[in-house]
PDB file of C-alpha atoms in Angstrom:
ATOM      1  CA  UNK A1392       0.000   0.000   0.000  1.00 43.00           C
ATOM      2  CA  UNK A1393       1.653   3.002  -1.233  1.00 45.00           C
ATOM      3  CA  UNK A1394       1.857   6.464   1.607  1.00 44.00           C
ATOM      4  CA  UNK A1395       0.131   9.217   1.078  1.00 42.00           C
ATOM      5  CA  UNK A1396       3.298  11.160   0.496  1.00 42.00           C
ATOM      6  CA  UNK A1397       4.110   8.643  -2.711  1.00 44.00           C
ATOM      7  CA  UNK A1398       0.743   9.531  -3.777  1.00 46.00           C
ATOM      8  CA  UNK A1399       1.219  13.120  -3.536  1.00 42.00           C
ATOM      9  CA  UNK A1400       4.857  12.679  -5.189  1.00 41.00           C
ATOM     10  CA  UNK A1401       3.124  10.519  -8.128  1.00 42.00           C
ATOM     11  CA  UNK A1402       1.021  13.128  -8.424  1.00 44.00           C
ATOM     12  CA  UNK A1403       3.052  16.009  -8.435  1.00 43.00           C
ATOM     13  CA  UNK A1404       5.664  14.451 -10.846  1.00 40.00           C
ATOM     14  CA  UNK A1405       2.906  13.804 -12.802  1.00 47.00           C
ATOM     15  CA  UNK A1406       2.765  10.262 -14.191  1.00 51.00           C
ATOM     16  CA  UNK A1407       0.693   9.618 -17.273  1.00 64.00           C
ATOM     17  CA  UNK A1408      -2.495  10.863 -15.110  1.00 82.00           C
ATOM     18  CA  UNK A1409      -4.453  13.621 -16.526  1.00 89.00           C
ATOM     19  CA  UNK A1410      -5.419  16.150 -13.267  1.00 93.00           C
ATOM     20  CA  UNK A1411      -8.538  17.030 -15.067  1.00 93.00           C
ATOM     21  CA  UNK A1412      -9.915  12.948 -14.640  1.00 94.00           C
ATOM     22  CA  UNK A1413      -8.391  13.472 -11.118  1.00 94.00           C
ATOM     23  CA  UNK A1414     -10.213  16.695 -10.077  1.00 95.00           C
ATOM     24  CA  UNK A1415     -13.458  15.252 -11.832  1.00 95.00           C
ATOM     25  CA  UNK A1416     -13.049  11.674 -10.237  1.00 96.00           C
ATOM     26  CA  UNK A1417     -12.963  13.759  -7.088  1.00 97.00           C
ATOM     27  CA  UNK A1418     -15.822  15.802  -7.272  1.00 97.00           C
ATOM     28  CA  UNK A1419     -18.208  13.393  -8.349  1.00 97.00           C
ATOM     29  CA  UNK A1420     -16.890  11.175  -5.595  1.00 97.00           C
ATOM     30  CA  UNK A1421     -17.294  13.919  -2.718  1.00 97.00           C
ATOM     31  CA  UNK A1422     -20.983  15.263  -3.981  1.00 97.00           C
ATOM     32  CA  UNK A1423     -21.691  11.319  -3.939  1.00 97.00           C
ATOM     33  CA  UNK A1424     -20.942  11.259  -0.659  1.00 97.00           C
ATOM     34  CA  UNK A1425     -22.942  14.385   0.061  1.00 96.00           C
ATOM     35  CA  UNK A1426     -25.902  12.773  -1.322  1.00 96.00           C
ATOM     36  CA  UNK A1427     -25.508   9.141   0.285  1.00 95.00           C
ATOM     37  CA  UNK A1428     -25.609  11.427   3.470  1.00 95.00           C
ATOM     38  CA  UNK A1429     -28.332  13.482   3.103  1.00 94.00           C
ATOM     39  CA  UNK A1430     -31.306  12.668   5.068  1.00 92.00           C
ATOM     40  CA  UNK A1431     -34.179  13.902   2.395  1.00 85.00           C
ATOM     41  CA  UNK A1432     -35.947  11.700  -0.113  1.00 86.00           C
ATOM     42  CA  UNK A1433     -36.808  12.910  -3.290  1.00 87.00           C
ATOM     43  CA  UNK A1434     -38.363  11.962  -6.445  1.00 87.00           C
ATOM     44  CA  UNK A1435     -35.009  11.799  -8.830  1.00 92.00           C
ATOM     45  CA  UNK A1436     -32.567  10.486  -6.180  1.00 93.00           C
ATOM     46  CA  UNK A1437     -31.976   7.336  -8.053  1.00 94.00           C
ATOM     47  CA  UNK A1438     -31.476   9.229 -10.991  1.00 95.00           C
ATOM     48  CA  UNK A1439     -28.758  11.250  -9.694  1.00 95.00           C
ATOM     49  CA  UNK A1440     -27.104   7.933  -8.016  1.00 95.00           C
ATOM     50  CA  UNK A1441     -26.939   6.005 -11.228  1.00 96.00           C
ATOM     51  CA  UNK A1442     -25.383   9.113 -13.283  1.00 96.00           C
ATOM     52  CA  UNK A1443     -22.719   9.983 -10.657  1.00 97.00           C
ATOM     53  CA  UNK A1444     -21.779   5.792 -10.577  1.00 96.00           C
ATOM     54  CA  UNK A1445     -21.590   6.590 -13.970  1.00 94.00           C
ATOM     55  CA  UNK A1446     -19.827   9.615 -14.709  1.00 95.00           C
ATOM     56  CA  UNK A1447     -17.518   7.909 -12.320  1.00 94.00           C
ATOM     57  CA  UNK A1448     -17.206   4.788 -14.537  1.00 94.00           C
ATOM     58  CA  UNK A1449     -16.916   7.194 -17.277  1.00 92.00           C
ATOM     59  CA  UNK A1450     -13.854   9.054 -15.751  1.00 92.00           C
ATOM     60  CA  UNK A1451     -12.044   5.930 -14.423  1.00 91.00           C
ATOM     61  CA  UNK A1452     -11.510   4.989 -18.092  1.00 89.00           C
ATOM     62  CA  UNK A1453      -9.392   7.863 -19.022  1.00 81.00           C
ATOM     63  CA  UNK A1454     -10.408  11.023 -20.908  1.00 76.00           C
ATOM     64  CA  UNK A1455     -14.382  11.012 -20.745  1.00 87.00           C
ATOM     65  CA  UNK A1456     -15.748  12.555 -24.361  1.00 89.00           C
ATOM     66  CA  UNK A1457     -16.934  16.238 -23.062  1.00 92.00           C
ATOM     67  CA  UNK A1458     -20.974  15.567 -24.562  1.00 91.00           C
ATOM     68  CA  UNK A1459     -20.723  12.875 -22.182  1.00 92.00           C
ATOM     69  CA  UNK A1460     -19.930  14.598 -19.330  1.00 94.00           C
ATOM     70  CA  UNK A1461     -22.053  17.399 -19.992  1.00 95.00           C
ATOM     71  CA  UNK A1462     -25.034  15.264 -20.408  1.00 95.00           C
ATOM     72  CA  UNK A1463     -24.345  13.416 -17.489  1.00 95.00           C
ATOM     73  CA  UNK A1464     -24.270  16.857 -15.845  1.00 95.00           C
ATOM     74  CA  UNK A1465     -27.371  18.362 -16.994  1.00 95.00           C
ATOM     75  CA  UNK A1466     -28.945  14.718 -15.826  1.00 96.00           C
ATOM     76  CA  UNK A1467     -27.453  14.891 -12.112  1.00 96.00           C
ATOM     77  CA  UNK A1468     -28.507  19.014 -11.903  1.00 96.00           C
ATOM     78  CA  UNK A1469     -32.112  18.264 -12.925  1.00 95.00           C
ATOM     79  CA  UNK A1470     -32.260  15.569 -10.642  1.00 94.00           C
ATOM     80  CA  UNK A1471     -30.481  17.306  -7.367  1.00 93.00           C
ATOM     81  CA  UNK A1472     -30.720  21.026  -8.780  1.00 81.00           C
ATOM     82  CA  UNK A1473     -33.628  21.987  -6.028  1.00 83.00           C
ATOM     83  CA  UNK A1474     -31.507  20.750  -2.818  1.00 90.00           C
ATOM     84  CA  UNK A1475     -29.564  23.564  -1.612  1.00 91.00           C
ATOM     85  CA  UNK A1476     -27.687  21.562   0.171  1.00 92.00           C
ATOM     86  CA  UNK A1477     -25.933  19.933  -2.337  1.00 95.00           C
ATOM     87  CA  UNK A1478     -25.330  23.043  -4.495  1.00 94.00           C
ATOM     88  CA  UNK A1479     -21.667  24.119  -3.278  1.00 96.00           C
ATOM     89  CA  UNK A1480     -20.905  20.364  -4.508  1.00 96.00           C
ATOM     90  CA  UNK A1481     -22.771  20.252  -7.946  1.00 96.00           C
ATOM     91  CA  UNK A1482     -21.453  23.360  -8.758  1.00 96.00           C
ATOM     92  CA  UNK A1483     -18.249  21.871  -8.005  1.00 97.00           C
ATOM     93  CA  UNK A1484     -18.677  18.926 -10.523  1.00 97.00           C
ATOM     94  CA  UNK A1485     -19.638  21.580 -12.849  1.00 96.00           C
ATOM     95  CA  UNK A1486     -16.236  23.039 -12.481  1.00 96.00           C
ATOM     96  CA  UNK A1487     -14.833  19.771 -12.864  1.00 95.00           C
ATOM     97  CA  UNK A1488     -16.726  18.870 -16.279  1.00 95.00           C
ATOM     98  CA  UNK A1489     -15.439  22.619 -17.873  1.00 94.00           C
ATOM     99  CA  UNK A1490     -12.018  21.728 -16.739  1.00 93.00           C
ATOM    100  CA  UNK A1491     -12.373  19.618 -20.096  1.00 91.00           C
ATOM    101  CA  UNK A1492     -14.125  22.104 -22.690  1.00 86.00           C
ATOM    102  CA  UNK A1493     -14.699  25.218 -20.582  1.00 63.00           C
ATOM    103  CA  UNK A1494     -18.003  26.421 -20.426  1.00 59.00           C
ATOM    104  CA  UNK A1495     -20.779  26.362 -22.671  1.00 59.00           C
ATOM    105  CA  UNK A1496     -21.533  29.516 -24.310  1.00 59.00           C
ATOM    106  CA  UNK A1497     -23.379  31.760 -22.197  1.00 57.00           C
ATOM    107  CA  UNK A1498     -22.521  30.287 -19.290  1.00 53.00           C
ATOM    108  CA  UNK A1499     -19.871  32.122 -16.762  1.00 49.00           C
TER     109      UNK A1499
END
């Protein structure tokens, strides 16, 4: 099992990982989290479950095509967009996903 200092090193001397699948692999792991945690049910939960498992799956193979992650994005908003709580993290994952195209036109 490797330290978290050789991690850091690996990561800083860059290896053939791309920072953009780590900072997306990240976020969509830590708003998971968020929403495993939170104690409210509603309607499109499962929705947003399935599309994070898969944006992960998505990311874990490498670099993710950018329609892909954007529809997987507008997916997870509509289903989670109305729970404040989990805004700071979906916005986030929204970060993440531009990290690979920047941001749609119109958008800031």
């Amino acid at each position: 099992m490797r330290s978290v200092e050789q991690k850091r090193q690996g990561a800083v001397t860059g290896g053939d990982r791309d920072p953009r699948v780590t900072e997306l692999r990240s976020a969509v792991a830590r708003l998971r989290r968020r929403l495993a945690a939170h104690p409210g049910e509603f309607a499109d939960r499962s929705i947003a479950e399935e599309e994070l498992a898969a944006l992960d799956a998505v990311a874990a193979g490498g670099a993710p095509e950018i329609s892909r992650l954007r529809r997987s994005l507008l997916l997870v908003a509509g289903a989670i967009g109305s729970v404040s709580a989990l805004s700071p993290d979906l916005t986030e994952l929204r970060r993440a996903v531009d990290l690979f195209g920047g941001p749609v036109r119109g958008q800031g």
